[in-house]
Short mmCIF file of C-alpha atoms in Angstrom, two decimals:
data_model
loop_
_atom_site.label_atom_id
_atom_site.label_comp_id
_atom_site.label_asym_id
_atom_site.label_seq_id
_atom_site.Cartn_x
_atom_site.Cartn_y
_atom_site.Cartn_z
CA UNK A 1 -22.98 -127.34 -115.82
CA UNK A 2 -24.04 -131.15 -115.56
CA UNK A 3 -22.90 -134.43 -114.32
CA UNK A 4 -23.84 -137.32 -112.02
CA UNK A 5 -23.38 -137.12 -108.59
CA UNK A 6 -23.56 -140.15 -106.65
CA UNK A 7 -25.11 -140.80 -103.48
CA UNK A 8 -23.46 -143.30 -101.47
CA UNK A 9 -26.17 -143.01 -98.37
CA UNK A 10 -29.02 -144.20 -100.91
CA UNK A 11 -27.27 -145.79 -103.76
CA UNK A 12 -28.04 -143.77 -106.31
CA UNK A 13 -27.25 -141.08 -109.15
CA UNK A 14 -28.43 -137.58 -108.64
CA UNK A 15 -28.51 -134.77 -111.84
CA UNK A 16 -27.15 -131.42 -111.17
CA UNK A 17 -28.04 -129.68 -114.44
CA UNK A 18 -27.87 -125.97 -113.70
CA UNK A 19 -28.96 -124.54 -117.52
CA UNK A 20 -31.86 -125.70 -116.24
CA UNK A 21 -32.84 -122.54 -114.22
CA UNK A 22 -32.88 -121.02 -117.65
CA UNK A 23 -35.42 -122.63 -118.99
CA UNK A 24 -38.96 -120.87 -120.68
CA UNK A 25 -40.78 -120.36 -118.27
CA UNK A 26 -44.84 -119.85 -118.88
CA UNK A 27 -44.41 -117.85 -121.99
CA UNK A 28 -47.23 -115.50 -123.23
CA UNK A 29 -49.25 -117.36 -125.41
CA UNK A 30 -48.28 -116.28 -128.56
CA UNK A 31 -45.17 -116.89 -127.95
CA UNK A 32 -45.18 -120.54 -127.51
CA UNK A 33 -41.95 -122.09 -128.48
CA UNK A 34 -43.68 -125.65 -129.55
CA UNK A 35 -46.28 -124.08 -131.71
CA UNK A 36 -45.66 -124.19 -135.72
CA UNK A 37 -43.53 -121.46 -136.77
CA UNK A 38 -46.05 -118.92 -138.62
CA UNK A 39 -45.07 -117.03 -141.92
CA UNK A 40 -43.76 -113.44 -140.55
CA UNK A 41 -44.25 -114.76 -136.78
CA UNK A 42 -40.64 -115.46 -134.52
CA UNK A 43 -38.89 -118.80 -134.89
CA UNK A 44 -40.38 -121.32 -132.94
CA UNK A 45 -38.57 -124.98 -132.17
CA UNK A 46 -40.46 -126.13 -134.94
CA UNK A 47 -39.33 -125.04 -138.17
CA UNK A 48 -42.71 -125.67 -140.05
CA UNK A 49 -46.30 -124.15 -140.62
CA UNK A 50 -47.67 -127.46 -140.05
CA UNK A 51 -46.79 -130.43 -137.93
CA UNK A 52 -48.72 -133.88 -137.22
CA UNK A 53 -45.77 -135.32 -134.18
CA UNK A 54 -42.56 -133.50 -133.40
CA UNK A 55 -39.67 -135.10 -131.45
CA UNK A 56 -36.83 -133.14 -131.09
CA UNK A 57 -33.91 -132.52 -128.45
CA UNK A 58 -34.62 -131.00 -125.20
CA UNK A 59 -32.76 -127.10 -125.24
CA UNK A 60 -32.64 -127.63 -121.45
CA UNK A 61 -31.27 -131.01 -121.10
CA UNK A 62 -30.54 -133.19 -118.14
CA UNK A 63 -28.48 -135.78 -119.76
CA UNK A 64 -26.80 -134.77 -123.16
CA UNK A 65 -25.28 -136.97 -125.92
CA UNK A 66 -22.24 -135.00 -125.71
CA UNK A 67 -22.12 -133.18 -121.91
CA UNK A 68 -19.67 -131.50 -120.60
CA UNK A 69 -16.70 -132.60 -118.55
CA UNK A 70 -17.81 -132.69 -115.17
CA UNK A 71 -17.44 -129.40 -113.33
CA UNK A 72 -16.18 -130.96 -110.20
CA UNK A 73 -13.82 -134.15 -109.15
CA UNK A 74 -15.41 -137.24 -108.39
CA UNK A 75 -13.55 -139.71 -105.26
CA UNK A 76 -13.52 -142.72 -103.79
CA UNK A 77 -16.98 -141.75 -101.95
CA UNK A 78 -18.18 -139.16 -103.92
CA UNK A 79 -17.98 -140.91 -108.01
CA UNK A 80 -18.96 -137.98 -110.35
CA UNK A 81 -19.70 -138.88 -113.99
CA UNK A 82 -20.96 -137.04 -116.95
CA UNK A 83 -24.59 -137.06 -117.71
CA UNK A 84 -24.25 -138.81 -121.04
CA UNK A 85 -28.02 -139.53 -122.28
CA UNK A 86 -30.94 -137.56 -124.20
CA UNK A 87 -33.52 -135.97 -123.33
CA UNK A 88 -36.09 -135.41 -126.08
CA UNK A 89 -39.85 -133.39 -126.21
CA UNK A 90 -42.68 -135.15 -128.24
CA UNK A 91 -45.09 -132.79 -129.08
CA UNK A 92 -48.60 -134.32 -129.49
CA UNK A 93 -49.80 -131.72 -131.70
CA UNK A 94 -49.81 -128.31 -133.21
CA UNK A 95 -52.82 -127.23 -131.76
CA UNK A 96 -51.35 -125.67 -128.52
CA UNK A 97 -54.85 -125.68 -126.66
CA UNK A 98 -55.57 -128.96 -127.12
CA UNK A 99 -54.59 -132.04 -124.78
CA UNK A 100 -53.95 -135.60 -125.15
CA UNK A 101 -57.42 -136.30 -123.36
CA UNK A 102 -59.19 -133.91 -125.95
CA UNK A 103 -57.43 -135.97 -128.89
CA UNK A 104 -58.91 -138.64 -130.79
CA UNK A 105 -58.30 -142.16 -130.52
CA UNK A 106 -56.39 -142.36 -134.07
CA UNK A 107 -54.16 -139.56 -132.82
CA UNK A 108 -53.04 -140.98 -129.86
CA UNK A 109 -52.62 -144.40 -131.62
CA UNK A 110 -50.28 -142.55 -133.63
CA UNK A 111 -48.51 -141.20 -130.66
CA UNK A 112 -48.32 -144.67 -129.44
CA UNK A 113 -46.26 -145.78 -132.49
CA UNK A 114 -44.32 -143.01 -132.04
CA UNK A 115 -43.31 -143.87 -128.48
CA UNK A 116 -42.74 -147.36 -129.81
CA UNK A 117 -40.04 -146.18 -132.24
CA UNK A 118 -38.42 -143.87 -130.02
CA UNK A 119 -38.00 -146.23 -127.35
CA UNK A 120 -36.56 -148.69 -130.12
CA UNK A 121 -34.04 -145.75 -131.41
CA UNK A 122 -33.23 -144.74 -128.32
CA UNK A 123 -32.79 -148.09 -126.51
CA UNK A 124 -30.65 -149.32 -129.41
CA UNK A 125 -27.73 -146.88 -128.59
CA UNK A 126 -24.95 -147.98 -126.69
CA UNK A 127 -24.71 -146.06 -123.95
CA UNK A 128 -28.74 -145.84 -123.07
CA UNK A 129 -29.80 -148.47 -120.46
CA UNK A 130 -33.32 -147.58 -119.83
CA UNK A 131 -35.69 -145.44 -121.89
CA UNK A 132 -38.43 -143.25 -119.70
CA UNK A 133 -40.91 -142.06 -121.75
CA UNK A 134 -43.48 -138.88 -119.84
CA UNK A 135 -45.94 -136.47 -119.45
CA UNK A 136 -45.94 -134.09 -116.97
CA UNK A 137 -49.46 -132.35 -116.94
CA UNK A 138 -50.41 -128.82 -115.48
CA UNK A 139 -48.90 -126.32 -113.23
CA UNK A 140 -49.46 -128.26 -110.10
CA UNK A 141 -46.31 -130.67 -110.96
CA UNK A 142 -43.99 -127.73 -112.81
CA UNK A 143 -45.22 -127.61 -115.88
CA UNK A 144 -43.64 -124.62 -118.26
CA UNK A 145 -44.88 -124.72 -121.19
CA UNK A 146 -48.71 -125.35 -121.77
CA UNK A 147 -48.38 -126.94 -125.39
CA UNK A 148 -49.51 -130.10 -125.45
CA UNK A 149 -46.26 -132.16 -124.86
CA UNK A 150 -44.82 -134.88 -123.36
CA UNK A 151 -40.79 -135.91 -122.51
CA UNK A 152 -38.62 -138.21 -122.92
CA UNK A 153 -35.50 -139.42 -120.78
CA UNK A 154 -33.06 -141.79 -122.53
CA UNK A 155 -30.93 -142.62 -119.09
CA UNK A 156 -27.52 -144.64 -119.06
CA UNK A 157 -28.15 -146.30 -116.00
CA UNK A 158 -31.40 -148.43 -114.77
CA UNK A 159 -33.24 -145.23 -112.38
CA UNK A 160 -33.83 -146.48 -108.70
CA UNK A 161 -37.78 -146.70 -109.07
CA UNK A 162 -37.88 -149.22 -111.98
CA UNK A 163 -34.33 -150.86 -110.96
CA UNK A 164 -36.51 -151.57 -107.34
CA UNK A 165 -39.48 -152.91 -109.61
CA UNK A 166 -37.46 -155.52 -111.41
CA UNK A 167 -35.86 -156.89 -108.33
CA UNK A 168 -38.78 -157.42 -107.07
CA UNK A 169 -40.98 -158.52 -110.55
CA UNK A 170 -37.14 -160.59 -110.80
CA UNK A 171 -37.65 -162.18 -107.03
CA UNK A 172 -41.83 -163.21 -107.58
CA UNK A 173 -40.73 -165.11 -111.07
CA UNK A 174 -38.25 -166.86 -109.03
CA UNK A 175 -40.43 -167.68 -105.89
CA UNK A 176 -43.71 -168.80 -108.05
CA UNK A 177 -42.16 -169.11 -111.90
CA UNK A 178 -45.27 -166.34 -112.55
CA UNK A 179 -44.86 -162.65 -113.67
CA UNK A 180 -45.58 -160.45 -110.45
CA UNK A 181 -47.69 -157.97 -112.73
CA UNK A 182 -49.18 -161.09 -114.57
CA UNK A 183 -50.47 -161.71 -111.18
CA UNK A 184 -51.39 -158.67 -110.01
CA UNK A 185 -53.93 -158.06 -112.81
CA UNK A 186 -55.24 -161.66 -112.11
CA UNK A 187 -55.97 -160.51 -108.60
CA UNK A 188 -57.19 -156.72 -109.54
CA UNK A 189 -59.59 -158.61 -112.08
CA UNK A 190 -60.92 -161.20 -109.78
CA UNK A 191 -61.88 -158.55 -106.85
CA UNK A 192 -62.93 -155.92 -109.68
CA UNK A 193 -63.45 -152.77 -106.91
CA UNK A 194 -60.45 -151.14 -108.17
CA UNK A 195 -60.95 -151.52 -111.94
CA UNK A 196 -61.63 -147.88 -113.55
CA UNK A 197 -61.83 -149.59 -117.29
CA UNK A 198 -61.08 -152.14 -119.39
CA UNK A 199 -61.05 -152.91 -123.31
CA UNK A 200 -59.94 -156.35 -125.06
CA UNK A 201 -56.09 -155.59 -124.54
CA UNK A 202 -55.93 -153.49 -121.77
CA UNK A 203 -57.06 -152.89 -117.93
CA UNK A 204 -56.94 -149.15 -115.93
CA UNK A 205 -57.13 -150.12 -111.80
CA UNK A 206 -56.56 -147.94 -108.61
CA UNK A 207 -53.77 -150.41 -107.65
CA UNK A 208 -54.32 -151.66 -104.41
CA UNK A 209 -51.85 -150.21 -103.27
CA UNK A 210 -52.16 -146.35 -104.84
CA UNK A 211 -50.29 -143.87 -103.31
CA UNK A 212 -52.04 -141.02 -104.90
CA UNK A 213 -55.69 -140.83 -103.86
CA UNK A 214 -56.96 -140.65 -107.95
CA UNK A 215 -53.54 -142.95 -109.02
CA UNK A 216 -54.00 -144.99 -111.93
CA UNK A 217 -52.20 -147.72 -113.66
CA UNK A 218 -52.99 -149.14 -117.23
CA UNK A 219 -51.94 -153.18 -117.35
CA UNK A 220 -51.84 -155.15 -120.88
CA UNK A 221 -53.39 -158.34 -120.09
CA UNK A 222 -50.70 -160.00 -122.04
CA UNK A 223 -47.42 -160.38 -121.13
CA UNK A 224 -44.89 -157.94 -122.75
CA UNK A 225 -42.08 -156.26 -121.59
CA UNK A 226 -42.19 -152.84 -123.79
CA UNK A 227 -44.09 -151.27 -126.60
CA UNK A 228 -42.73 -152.32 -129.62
CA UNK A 229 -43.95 -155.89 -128.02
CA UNK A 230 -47.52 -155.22 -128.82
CA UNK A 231 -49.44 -155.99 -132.34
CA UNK A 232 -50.71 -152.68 -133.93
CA UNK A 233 -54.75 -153.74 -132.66
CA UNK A 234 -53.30 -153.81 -129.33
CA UNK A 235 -51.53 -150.18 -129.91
CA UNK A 236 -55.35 -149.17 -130.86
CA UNK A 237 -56.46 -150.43 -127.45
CA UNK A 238 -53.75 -148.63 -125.42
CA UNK A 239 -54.40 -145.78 -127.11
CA UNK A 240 -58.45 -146.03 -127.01
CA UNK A 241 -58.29 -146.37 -122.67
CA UNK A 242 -55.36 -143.93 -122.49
CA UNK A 243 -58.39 -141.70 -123.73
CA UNK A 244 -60.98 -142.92 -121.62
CA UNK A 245 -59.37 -142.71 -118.59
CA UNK A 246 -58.29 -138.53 -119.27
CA UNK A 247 -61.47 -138.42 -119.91
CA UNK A 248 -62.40 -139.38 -116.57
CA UNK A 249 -59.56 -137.53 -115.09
CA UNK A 250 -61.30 -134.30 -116.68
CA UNK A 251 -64.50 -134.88 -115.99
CA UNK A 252 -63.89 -135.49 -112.32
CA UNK A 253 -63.80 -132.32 -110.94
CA UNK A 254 -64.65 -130.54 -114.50
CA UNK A 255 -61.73 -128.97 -115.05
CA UNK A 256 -58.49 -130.54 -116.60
CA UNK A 257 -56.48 -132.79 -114.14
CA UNK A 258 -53.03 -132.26 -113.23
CA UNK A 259 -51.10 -135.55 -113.77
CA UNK A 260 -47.41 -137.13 -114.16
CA UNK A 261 -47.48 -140.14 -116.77
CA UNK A 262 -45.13 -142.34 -116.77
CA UNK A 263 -44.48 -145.71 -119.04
CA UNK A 264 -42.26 -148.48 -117.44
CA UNK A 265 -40.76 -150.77 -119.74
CA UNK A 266 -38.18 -153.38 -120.11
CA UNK A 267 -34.61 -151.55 -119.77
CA UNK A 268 -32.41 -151.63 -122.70
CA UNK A 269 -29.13 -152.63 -121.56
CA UNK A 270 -28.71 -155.75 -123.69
CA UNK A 271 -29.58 -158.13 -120.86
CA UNK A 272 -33.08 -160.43 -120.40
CA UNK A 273 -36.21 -158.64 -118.68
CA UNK A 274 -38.82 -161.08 -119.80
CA UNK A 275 -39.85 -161.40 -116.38
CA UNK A 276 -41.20 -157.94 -116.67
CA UNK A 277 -44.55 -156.28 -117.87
CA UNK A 278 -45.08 -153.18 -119.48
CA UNK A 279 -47.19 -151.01 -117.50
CA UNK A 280 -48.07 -147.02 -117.26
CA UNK A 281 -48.93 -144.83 -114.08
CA UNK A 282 -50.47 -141.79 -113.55
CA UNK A 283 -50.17 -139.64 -110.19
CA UNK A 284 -52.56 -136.99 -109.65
CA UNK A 285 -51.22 -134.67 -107.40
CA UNK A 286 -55.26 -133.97 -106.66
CA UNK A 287 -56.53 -135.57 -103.34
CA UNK A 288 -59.94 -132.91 -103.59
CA UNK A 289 -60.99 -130.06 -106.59
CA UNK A 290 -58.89 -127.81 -104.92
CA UNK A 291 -56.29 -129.68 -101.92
CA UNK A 292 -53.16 -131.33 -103.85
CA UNK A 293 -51.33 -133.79 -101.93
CA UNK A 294 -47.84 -132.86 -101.00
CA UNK A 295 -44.88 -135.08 -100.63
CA UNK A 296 -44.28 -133.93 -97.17
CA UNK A 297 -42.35 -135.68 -94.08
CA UNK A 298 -43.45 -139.10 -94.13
CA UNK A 299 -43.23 -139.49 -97.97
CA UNK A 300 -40.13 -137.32 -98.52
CA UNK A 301 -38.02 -138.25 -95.30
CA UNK A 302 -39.32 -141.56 -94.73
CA UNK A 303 -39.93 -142.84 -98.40
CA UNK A 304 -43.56 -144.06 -96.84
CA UNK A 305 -46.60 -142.51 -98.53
CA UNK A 306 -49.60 -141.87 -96.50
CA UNK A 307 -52.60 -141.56 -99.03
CA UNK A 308 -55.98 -140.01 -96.99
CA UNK A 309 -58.36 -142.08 -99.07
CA UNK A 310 -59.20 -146.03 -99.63
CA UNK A 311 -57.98 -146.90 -103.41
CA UNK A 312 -62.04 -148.96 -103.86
CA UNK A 313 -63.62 -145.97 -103.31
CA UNK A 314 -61.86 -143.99 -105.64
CA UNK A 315 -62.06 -146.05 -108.06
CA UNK A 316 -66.25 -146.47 -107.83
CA UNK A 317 -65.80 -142.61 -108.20
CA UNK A 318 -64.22 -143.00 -111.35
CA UNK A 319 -65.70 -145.47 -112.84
CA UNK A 320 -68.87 -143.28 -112.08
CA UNK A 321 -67.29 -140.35 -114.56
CA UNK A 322 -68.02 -139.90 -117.94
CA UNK A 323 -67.14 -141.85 -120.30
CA UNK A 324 -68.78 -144.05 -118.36
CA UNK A 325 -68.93 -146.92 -121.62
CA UNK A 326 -71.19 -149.42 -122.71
CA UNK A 327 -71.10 -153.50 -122.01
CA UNK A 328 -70.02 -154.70 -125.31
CA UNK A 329 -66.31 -154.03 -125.39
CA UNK A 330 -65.24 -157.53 -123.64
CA UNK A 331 -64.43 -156.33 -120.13
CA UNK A 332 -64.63 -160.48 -119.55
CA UNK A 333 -61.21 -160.43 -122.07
CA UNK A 334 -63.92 -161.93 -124.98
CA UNK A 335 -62.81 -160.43 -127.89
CA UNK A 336 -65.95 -158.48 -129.72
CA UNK A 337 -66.97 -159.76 -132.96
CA UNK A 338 -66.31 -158.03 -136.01
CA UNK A 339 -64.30 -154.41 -136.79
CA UNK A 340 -60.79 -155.56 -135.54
CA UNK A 341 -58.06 -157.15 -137.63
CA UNK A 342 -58.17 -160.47 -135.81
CA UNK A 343 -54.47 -161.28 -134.18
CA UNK B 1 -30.87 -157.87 -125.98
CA UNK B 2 -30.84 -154.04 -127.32
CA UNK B 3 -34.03 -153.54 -129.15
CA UNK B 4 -33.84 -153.48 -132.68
CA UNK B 5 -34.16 -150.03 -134.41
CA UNK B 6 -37.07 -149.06 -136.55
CA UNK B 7 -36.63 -147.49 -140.16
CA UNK B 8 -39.15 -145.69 -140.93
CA UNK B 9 -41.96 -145.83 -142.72
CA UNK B 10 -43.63 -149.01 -140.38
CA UNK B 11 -46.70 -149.96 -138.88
CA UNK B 12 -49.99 -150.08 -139.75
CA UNK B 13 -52.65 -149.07 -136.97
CA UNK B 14 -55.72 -150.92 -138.31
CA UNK B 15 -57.37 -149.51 -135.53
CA UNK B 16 -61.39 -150.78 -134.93
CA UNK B 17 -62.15 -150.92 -138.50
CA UNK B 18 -59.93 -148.07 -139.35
CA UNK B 19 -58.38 -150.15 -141.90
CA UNK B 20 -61.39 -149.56 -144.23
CA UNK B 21 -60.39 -146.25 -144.11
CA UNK B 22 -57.05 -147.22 -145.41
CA UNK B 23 -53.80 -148.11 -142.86
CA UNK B 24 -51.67 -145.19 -141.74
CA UNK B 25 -48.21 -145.39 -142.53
CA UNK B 26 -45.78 -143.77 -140.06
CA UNK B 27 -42.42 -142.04 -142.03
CA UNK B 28 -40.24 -139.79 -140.16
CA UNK B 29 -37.74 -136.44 -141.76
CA UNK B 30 -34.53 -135.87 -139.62
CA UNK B 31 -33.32 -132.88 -139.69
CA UNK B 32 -30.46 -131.00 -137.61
CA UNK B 33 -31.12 -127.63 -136.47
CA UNK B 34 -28.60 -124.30 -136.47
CA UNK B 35 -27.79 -125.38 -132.99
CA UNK B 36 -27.15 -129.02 -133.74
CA UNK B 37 -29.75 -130.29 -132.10
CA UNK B 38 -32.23 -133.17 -133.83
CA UNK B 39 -35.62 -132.75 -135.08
CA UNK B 40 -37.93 -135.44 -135.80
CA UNK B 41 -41.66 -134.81 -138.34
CA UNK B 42 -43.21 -137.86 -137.43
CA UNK B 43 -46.22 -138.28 -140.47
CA UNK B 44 -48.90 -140.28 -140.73
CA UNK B 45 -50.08 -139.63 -144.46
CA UNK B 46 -52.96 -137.96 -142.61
CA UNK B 47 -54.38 -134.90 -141.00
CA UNK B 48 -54.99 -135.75 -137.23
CA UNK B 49 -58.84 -135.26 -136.70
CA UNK B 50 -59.73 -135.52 -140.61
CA UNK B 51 -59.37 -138.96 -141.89
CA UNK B 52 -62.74 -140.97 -142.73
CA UNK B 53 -61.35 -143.50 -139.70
CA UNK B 54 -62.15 -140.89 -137.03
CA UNK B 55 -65.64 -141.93 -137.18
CA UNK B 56 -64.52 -145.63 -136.30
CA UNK B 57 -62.16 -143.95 -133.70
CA UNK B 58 -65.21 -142.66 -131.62
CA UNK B 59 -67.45 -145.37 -132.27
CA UNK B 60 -64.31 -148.16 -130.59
CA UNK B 61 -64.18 -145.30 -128.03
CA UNK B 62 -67.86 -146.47 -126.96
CA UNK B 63 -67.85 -149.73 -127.37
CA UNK B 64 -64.20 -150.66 -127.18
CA UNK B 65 -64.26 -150.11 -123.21
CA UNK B 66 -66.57 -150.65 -120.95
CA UNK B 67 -65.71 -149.81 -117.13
CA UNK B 68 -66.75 -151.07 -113.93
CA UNK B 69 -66.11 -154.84 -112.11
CA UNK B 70 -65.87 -157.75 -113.22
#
């Protein structure tokens, strides 16, 4: 069973999708459903010895292209609707013990254009009004399946979180006639405490206002709404500090980092969102090596997140990780001469 | 506006100076499982990790970035 259930008390669609309790759930390791399928070896999701990227429908959907009838009656106060979407699984790679911080840069650029085209198929369908493309990371935030592998939820409605950024990116344009995230990169580069890294095309900051103690967000310093906005030397970028900063993330505490990833981008209902900037986050649920931070009263009840730590300080402890990279990359936005197709 | 759908094969990544190495072209096979379900190969005309680029790869992941304050 799955629909949409509203609630009229916070304005906003809840999933019940109760397959979901089905789902694999830490299989052994040679059992791995997103692993190749291996001559003589049991049928895997991929139907292949070999794979480079996979993307392929989610068994244990929330939203389906075709879903159900809903299994109870909406009302007046209560709408119910069916949870008409996709949700897809982009695996990064057929080596199952490897990670998209272990990958190298040309890898990830390629998973970069393929997040570009599925966010362009998706987003072109009718009935899909915002595209979120994720990566849940380790056992501390639910992670199943230990393949390397990310998700993707093709919604057909604008989710509360990003609906709540765009009023707001929507109400800055109209109050100053500047992007909101335009500005807040301005300001993040002009203190510098909370930058983590920075190439040519792209900036990683502690945001001032993190909610997670090791949160980070990656900004393009130019304006553009979603990914198949930027030029394939700016793909390179994303994908080159996407690395650096996992890198940090694993080299923090030496062990690999539990993480949720997630890319905001321009929703694709058809309407205008040039007022918005394409940005990613990243919520560790790590406040210590071994104390997680829990969404507890305050954050869950009240909304209001309490984070123990000061956002400038974590970031001098990141930036104090390995890689911890050279001068010559342009931090200052100055492009480096030589070895990229100019733009 | 919707975004406009990509057909497959696109983009080149030239990627630092990658494009010595030869631009990657991305194609993509559908195919439709026995439960009706889509599957997408995403290729690159390359093996991840193997291509003479990588070398350019590591070498922007040193001096591509550089972290700290402004």
């Amino acid at each position: 069973m799955s629909e949409l259930r509203w609630n009229p008390v916070l304005g906003e669609w809840v999933v019940t999708a109760t397959h979901r309790q089905e789902r694999t759930y830490h299989p052994p390791k040679d059992y791995c459903p997103l692993c190749p399928t291996r001559p003589g070896a049991f049928p895997t999701e991929v139907p292949a010895e070999d794979y480079e990227i996979v993307v392929f429908e989610n068994k244990f959907p929330s939203f389906r292209r075709n879903p159900p009838e809903p299994a109870v009656g909406g009302s007046e106060l209560y709408p119910v609707r069916p949870a008409k979407g996709i949700c897809e699984v982009v695996l990064y790679s057929p080596d199952h013990h490897g990670s998209l911080a272990t990958s190298e840069v040309s890898q990830i650029a390629c998973l970069v254009d393929v997040w570009a085209d599925r966010y362009a198929e998706l987003g072109s369908l009718d009935y899909i009004d915002y595209v979120l493309i994720f990566e849940n990371k380790g056992e501390a935030v639910g992670v199943t399946l230990d393949h390397p592998h990310g998700q993707i939820y093709a919604f057909p409605y604008i989710p509360p979180k990003p609906a709540v950024e765009l009023e707001n990116a929507a109400r800055h344009k109209a109050k100053t006639g500047r992007c909101l995230f335009c500005d807040i990169l301005d300001a993040e580069l002009k203190d510098g405490r909370r930058v983590v890294a920075a190439n040519e095309d792209f900036v990683a900051v502690v945001p001032f206002f993190a909610r997670y103690p090791y949160e980070v967000h990656i900004l393009p310093r130019r304006h553009a709404a979603s990914l198949p906005e930027f030029s394939a030397a700016e793909r390179w970028n994303l994908a080159a500090i996407l690395k650096v900063v996992l890198q940090k993330y694993d080299n923090l505490f030496g062990k690999p980092l539990p993480y949720i990833m997630v890319m905001h981008q321009a929703p694709t209902d058809g309407k205008q969102y040039d007022h918005y900037h394409f940005h990613i986050e990243f919520y560790p649920p790590n406040r210590t090596a071994s104390k997680l931070k829990y969404l507890a009263g305050c954050e869950s009840g009240a909304g209001t997140f309490i984070n123990d730590t000061l956002p400038e300080e974590k970031a001098a402890e990141l930036r104090s990780v390995p890689p911890v990279t050279d001068d010559a990359g342009g931090f200052d936005g100055v492009p480096k001469e030589g070895g990229r197709e100019a733009r | 506006m919707k975004p406009a759908q990509n057909n497959a094969p696109y983009i080149a990544h030239p990627g630092g100076s990658d494009a010595a190495a030869g631009a990657s072209s991305m194609t993509k096979e559908r195919i439709v499982k026995d439960d009706g379900r889509y599957l997408i190969f995403y290729r690159f005309g390359c093996r991840f990790g193997k291509r003479s680029g990588d070398r350019a790869a590591e070498g922007a992941d040193k001096a591509g970035l550089k972290e700290g304050r402004a």
